Amino acid sequence: MTRHPTDHPQFYLTAPAPCPYLEGRQERKVFTHLIGQHAPALNDVLTHGGFRRSQNIAYRPACEECRACVSVRVCVGDFRWSSSLKRQWKLGQEIIGARLPAAPSAEQYDLFRTYLETRHEDGGMTEMSVLDYAMMIEDTHVETMVIEYRRRGPDSFITGMGEGPLLGVALTDQLADGLSMVYSFYDPAFSGFSLGTYMILDHIMRARQMGLPYVYLGYWVDGSPKMAYKSRFKPQEHLGPNGWSQVG
């Protein structure tokens, strides 16, 4: 069995492939393995350096002629509520998110498939089997969790759990300085307000309650409509050549 050192990680570069965000461009990624007892600390350091996690792999763009992908984190302590975000938060009070261990379920997978087929039918994740999904959730050596969102019930204030069908799921890593939203999905048929926006707001509130200064949202891609929503959450910091700097 191949073993990878965890105290001195080795980095690898992928071959060029079509960019999923900007048409006509090629992407490359640099990646390393997140395994063993040092994985949580390494995940912290690499996230601060603009890496993202997928299962037991940490990766970041390494494109030769493009720097459109920018790592984004929301500044929790100074977060500003716009009128539209206040409205979304108020409408979402009928929903509650329950923090659970990182374990997959058939109900999660069914919602995951519905979300992909409705919102990302041309994406690479549409080929994921139930086993692939299970690996995405539980194949990790870092501190992570699943947050399941459902409607509030009469006992939710006691149990912290919602009732009824599953409406949304967030796979989230807990870092030393924040929460990193690895992947999230929700019921596209749910009407009334944006569940995607609500889940980000919920993470901001969770981070505040935990005394964590940041919520990491992954990459904002200049010129990609898919990523435009991330600019709503301000102030935020972007990672540039000289480190993190606040924008907005």
Tab-separated table of C-alpha atoms in Angstrom:
chain	number	residue	atom	x	y	z
A	1	MET	CA	0.000	0.000	0.000
A	2	THR	CA	1.340	3.429	-0.914
A	3	ARG	CA	2.073	5.632	2.099
A	4	HIS	CA	2.336	9.421	2.001
A	5	PRO	CA	4.346	11.382	4.572
A	6	THR	CA	2.197	13.718	6.631
A	7	ASP	CA	4.868	15.919	8.204
A	8	HIS	CA	6.519	16.788	4.862
A	9	PRO	CA	3.698	16.652	2.280
A	10	GLN	CA	4.499	16.073	-1.359
A	11	PHE	CA	2.773	18.216	-3.984
A	12	TYR	CA	1.722	17.150	-7.462
A	13	LEU	CA	0.527	18.998	-10.571
A	14	THR	CA	-2.373	17.832	-12.715
A	15	ALA	CA	-2.364	17.830	-16.511
A	16	PRO	CA	-4.276	20.667	-18.260
A	17	ALA	CA	-8.040	20.165	-18.515
A	18	PRO	CA	-10.992	22.329	-19.655
A	19	CYS	CA	-11.877	24.995	-17.103
A	20	PRO	CA	-15.332	24.421	-15.550
A	21	TYR	CA	-15.879	28.149	-14.955
A	22	LEU	CA	-14.479	30.089	-17.923
A	23	GLU	CA	-15.188	28.815	-21.422
A	24	GLY	CA	-12.222	28.246	-23.662
A	25	ARG	CA	-9.635	28.179	-20.890
A	26	GLN	CA	-7.551	25.366	-19.455
A	27	GLU	CA	-7.023	24.662	-15.764
A	28	ARG	CA	-4.319	22.927	-13.782
A	29	LYS	CA	-4.265	22.137	-10.074
A	30	VAL	CA	-1.550	21.527	-7.528
A	31	PHE	CA	-2.563	19.019	-4.866
A	32	THR	CA	-1.380	16.989	-1.905
A	33	HIS	CA	-2.772	14.334	0.421
A	34	LEU	CA	-4.453	15.074	3.774
A	35	ILE	CA	-3.921	11.908	5.771
A	36	GLY	CA	-2.653	10.859	9.169
A	37	GLN	CA	-2.515	12.651	12.493
A	38	HIS	CA	-1.117	15.868	11.010
A	39	ALA	CA	-3.972	16.238	8.515
A	40	PRO	CA	-6.049	18.744	10.568
A	41	ALA	CA	-3.092	21.102	11.092
A	42	LEU	CA	-2.048	20.758	7.452
A	43	ASN	CA	-5.614	21.460	6.311
A	44	ASP	CA	-5.567	24.673	8.371
A	45	VAL	CA	-2.282	25.853	6.881
A	46	LEU	CA	-3.236	24.988	3.311
A	47	THR	CA	-6.693	26.586	3.592
A	48	HIS	CA	-4.985	29.785	4.723
A	49	GLY	CA	-2.887	29.465	1.571
A	50	GLY	CA	-5.865	29.191	-0.760
A	51	PHE	CA	-6.285	25.417	-0.944
A	52	ARG	CA	-9.634	23.621	-0.861
A	53	ARG	CA	-10.382	20.118	0.380
A	54	SER	CA	-11.993	17.245	-1.517
A	55	GLN	CA	-12.031	13.999	0.479
A	56	ASN	CA	-8.417	13.461	1.571
A	57	ILE	CA	-6.967	15.776	-1.086
A	58	ALA	CA	-6.126	19.484	-0.745
A	59	TYR	CA	-5.869	21.369	-4.042
A	60	ARG	CA	-5.625	24.854	-5.479
A	61	PRO	CA	-5.543	26.276	-9.033
A	62	ALA	CA	-2.130	26.464	-10.681
A	63	CYS	CA	-3.081	27.759	-14.117
A	64	GLU	CA	-0.221	29.117	-16.194
A	65	GLU	CA	-1.953	32.100	-17.808
A	66	CYS	CA	-4.961	32.794	-15.583
A	67	ARG	CA	-5.462	34.076	-12.032
A	68	ALA	CA	-9.251	34.413	-12.109
A	69	CYS	CA	-9.844	32.062	-9.155
A	70	VAL	CA	-9.573	34.021	-5.906
A	71	SER	CA	-9.911	32.492	-2.434
A	72	VAL	CA	-12.622	34.243	-0.401
A	73	ARG	CA	-13.412	34.316	3.301
A	74	VAL	CA	-16.140	36.325	5.045
A	75	CYS	CA	-15.138	38.505	8.009
A	76	VAL	CA	-17.584	37.312	10.657
A	77	GLY	CA	-17.034	39.999	13.283
A	78	ASP	CA	-17.648	42.876	10.871
A	79	PHE	CA	-20.316	41.185	8.757
A	80	ARG	CA	-22.818	43.691	7.350
A	81	TRP	CA	-26.439	42.759	6.911
A	82	SER	CA	-27.887	44.257	3.740
A	83	SER	CA	-31.654	44.663	3.605
A	84	SER	CA	-31.982	41.688	1.246
A	85	LEU	CA	-29.861	39.454	3.476
A	86	LYS	CA	-31.891	40.483	6.531
A	87	ARG	CA	-35.033	39.526	4.638
A	88	GLN	CA	-33.563	36.147	3.645
A	89	TRP	CA	-32.524	35.446	7.237
A	90	LYS	CA	-35.952	36.345	8.601
A	91	LEU	CA	-37.705	34.149	6.046
A	92	GLY	CA	-35.411	31.280	6.945
A	93	GLN	CA	-36.343	31.150	10.601
A	94	GLU	CA	-38.705	28.288	9.835
A	95	ILE	CA	-35.580	26.241	8.963
A	96	ILE	CA	-33.114	24.773	11.438
A	97	GLY	CA	-29.713	23.229	10.775
A	98	ALA	CA	-28.558	20.278	12.892
A	99	ARG	CA	-24.845	19.577	13.245
A	100	LEU	CA	-24.171	15.862	12.742
A	101	PRO	CA	-21.126	13.602	12.332
A	102	ALA	CA	-19.780	13.321	8.793
A	103	ALA	CA	-21.820	10.284	7.787
A	104	PRO	CA	-23.730	9.793	4.506
A	105	SER	CA	-27.355	8.706	4.215
A	106	ALA	CA	-29.685	7.583	1.433
A	107	GLU	CA	-31.812	10.686	2.007
A	108	GLN	CA	-28.790	12.928	1.528
A	109	TYR	CA	-27.823	11.153	-1.679
A	110	ASP	CA	-31.329	11.439	-3.132
A	111	LEU	CA	-31.316	15.192	-2.482
A	112	PHE	CA	-27.777	15.447	-3.877
A	113	ARG	CA	-28.870	13.772	-7.136
A	114	THR	CA	-31.934	16.006	-7.444
A	115	TYR	CA	-29.820	19.122	-6.887
A	116	LEU	CA	-27.230	18.129	-9.500
A	117	GLU	CA	-29.782	17.128	-12.119
A	118	THR	CA	-31.623	20.426	-11.679
A	119	ARG	CA	-28.782	22.912	-11.173
A	120	HIS	CA	-25.605	21.283	-12.529
A	121	GLU	CA	-26.661	18.736	-15.121
A	122	ASP	CA	-23.521	19.377	-17.198
A	123	GLY	CA	-21.101	19.248	-14.272
A	124	GLY	CA	-18.582	16.515	-13.578
A	125	MET	CA	-20.267	15.490	-10.324
A	126	THR	CA	-23.345	14.138	-12.094
A	127	GLU	CA	-21.534	10.831	-12.595
A	128	MET	CA	-21.081	10.268	-8.859
A	129	SER	CA	-22.512	7.009	-7.550
A	130	VAL	CA	-23.823	6.457	-4.046
A	131	LEU	CA	-20.395	5.077	-3.127
A	132	ASP	CA	-18.700	8.181	-4.554
A	133	TYR	CA	-21.014	10.333	-2.475
A	134	ALA	CA	-20.262	8.342	0.664
A	135	MET	CA	-16.535	8.811	0.061
A	136	MET	CA	-17.013	12.573	-0.401
A	137	ILE	CA	-18.656	12.793	3.023
A	138	GLU	CA	-16.703	10.366	5.174
A	139	ASP	CA	-13.293	9.916	3.532
A	140	THR	CA	-11.438	12.499	5.613
A	141	HIS	CA	-8.762	12.806	8.285
A	142	VAL	CA	-9.740	16.338	9.335
A	143	GLU	CA	-12.396	17.709	11.680
A	144	THR	CA	-15.534	17.955	9.610
A	145	MET	CA	-19.291	17.794	10.006
A	146	VAL	CA	-22.565	17.534	8.122
A	147	ILE	CA	-25.265	20.128	8.788
A	148	GLU	CA	-28.743	18.971	7.775
A	149	TYR	CA	-31.456	21.574	7.260
A	150	ARG	CA	-35.136	20.817	7.827
A	151	ARG	CA	-38.256	22.695	8.890
A	152	ARG	CA	-38.534	23.521	12.570
A	153	GLY	CA	-40.826	21.298	14.616
A	154	PRO	CA	-42.520	21.819	17.987
A	155	ASP	CA	-39.593	20.129	19.786
A	156	SER	CA	-36.752	21.700	17.787
A	157	PHE	CA	-35.912	24.169	20.544
A	158	ILE	CA	-35.152	21.167	22.767
A	159	THR	CA	-33.618	18.682	20.344
A	160	GLY	CA	-31.893	21.109	17.972
A	161	MET	CA	-33.242	18.948	15.134
A	162	GLY	CA	-35.756	19.753	12.439
A	163	GLU	CA	-38.608	17.622	11.153
A	164	GLY	CA	-39.890	16.471	7.794
A	165	PRO	CA	-38.029	16.075	4.500
A	166	LEU	CA	-34.396	17.027	4.163
A	167	LEU	CA	-34.115	20.493	2.566
A	168	GLY	CA	-30.395	21.163	2.494
A	169	VAL	CA	-26.997	19.755	3.435
A	170	ALA	CA	-23.634	21.399	4.077
A	171	LEU	CA	-20.363	19.515	4.407
A	172	THR	CA	-18.222	21.809	6.539
A	173	ASP	CA	-14.703	21.669	7.977
A	174	GLN	CA	-13.916	23.277	11.305
A	175	LEU	CA	-10.598	25.125	11.222
A	176	ALA	CA	-8.677	26.906	13.958
A	177	ASP	CA	-9.911	30.268	12.685
A	178	GLY	CA	-13.173	29.520	10.944
A	179	LEU	CA	-15.620	27.271	9.169
A	180	SER	CA	-14.846	26.133	5.636
A	181	MET	CA	-17.861	25.238	3.488
A	182	VAL	CA	-16.567	22.293	1.494
A	183	TYR	CA	-19.776	21.553	-0.426
A	184	SER	CA	-23.466	22.310	-0.021
A	185	PHE	CA	-26.673	21.438	-1.846
A	186	TYR	CA	-30.376	21.914	-1.316
A	187	ASP	CA	-33.859	21.162	-2.622
A	188	PRO	CA	-34.227	23.257	-5.810
A	189	ALA	CA	-38.029	22.979	-5.556
A	190	PHE	CA	-38.133	24.766	-2.204
A	191	SER	CA	-39.735	28.165	-2.793
A	192	GLY	CA	-40.036	31.344	-0.776
A	193	PHE	CA	-36.376	32.236	-0.352
A	194	SER	CA	-32.879	31.096	-1.281
A	195	LEU	CA	-31.771	28.121	0.776
A	196	GLY	CA	-28.234	28.542	-0.552
A	197	THR	CA	-28.036	32.086	0.807
A	198	TYR	CA	-29.605	31.025	4.094
A	199	MET	CA	-27.046	28.256	4.628
A	200	ILE	CA	-24.165	30.713	4.222
A	201	LEU	CA	-25.808	33.135	6.662
A	202	ASP	CA	-26.321	30.244	9.076
A	203	HIS	CA	-22.587	29.439	8.877
A	204	ILE	CA	-21.724	33.054	9.592
A	205	MET	CA	-23.922	32.978	12.694
A	206	ARG	CA	-22.458	29.621	13.777
A	207	ALA	CA	-18.916	30.937	13.406
A	208	ARG	CA	-19.831	34.009	15.460
A	209	GLN	CA	-21.258	31.853	18.248
A	210	MET	CA	-18.105	29.708	18.203
A	211	GLY	CA	-15.819	32.739	18.369
A	212	LEU	CA	-14.348	32.028	14.915
A	213	PRO	CA	-13.405	35.043	12.755
A	214	TYR	CA	-13.950	33.628	9.256
A	215	VAL	CA	-16.212	31.603	6.997
A	216	TYR	CA	-14.309	30.270	3.981
A	217	LEU	CA	-16.425	30.165	0.802
A	218	GLY	CA	-13.885	28.711	-1.609
A	219	TYR	CA	-13.158	30.465	-4.883
A	220	TRP	CA	-14.726	33.519	-6.425
A	221	VAL	CA	-14.081	33.512	-10.165
A	222	ASP	CA	-14.070	36.848	-11.949
A	223	GLY	CA	-16.263	36.533	-15.040
A	224	SER	CA	-18.147	33.433	-13.872
A	225	PRO	CA	-21.886	33.972	-13.180
A	226	LYS	CA	-21.883	30.769	-11.092
A	227	MET	CA	-19.678	32.446	-8.486
A	228	ALA	CA	-21.222	35.931	-8.446
A	229	TYR	CA	-23.342	35.214	-5.348
A	230	LYS	CA	-20.274	35.086	-3.098
A	231	SER	CA	-19.732	38.826	-3.449
A	232	ARG	CA	-22.942	39.486	-1.456
A	233	PHE	CA	-21.365	38.585	1.870
A	234	LYS	CA	-19.308	41.549	3.077
A	235	PRO	CA	-16.821	42.488	4.231
A	236	GLN	CA	-14.686	39.700	2.941
A	237	GLU	CA	-11.028	39.055	2.409
A	238	HIS	CA	-9.434	37.905	-0.835
A	239	LEU	CA	-6.134	36.070	-1.044
A	240	GLY	CA	-3.623	37.788	-3.300
A	241	PRO	CA	0.136	37.697	-3.918
A	242	ASN	CA	0.737	39.629	-0.672
A	243	GLY	CA	-1.646	37.627	1.495
A	244	TRP	CA	-5.212	38.233	2.587
A	245	SER	CA	-6.645	41.726	2.143
A	246	GLN	CA	-10.118	43.049	2.901
A	247	VAL	CA	-12.452	44.135	0.099
A	248	GLY	CA	-15.984	45.494	0.186
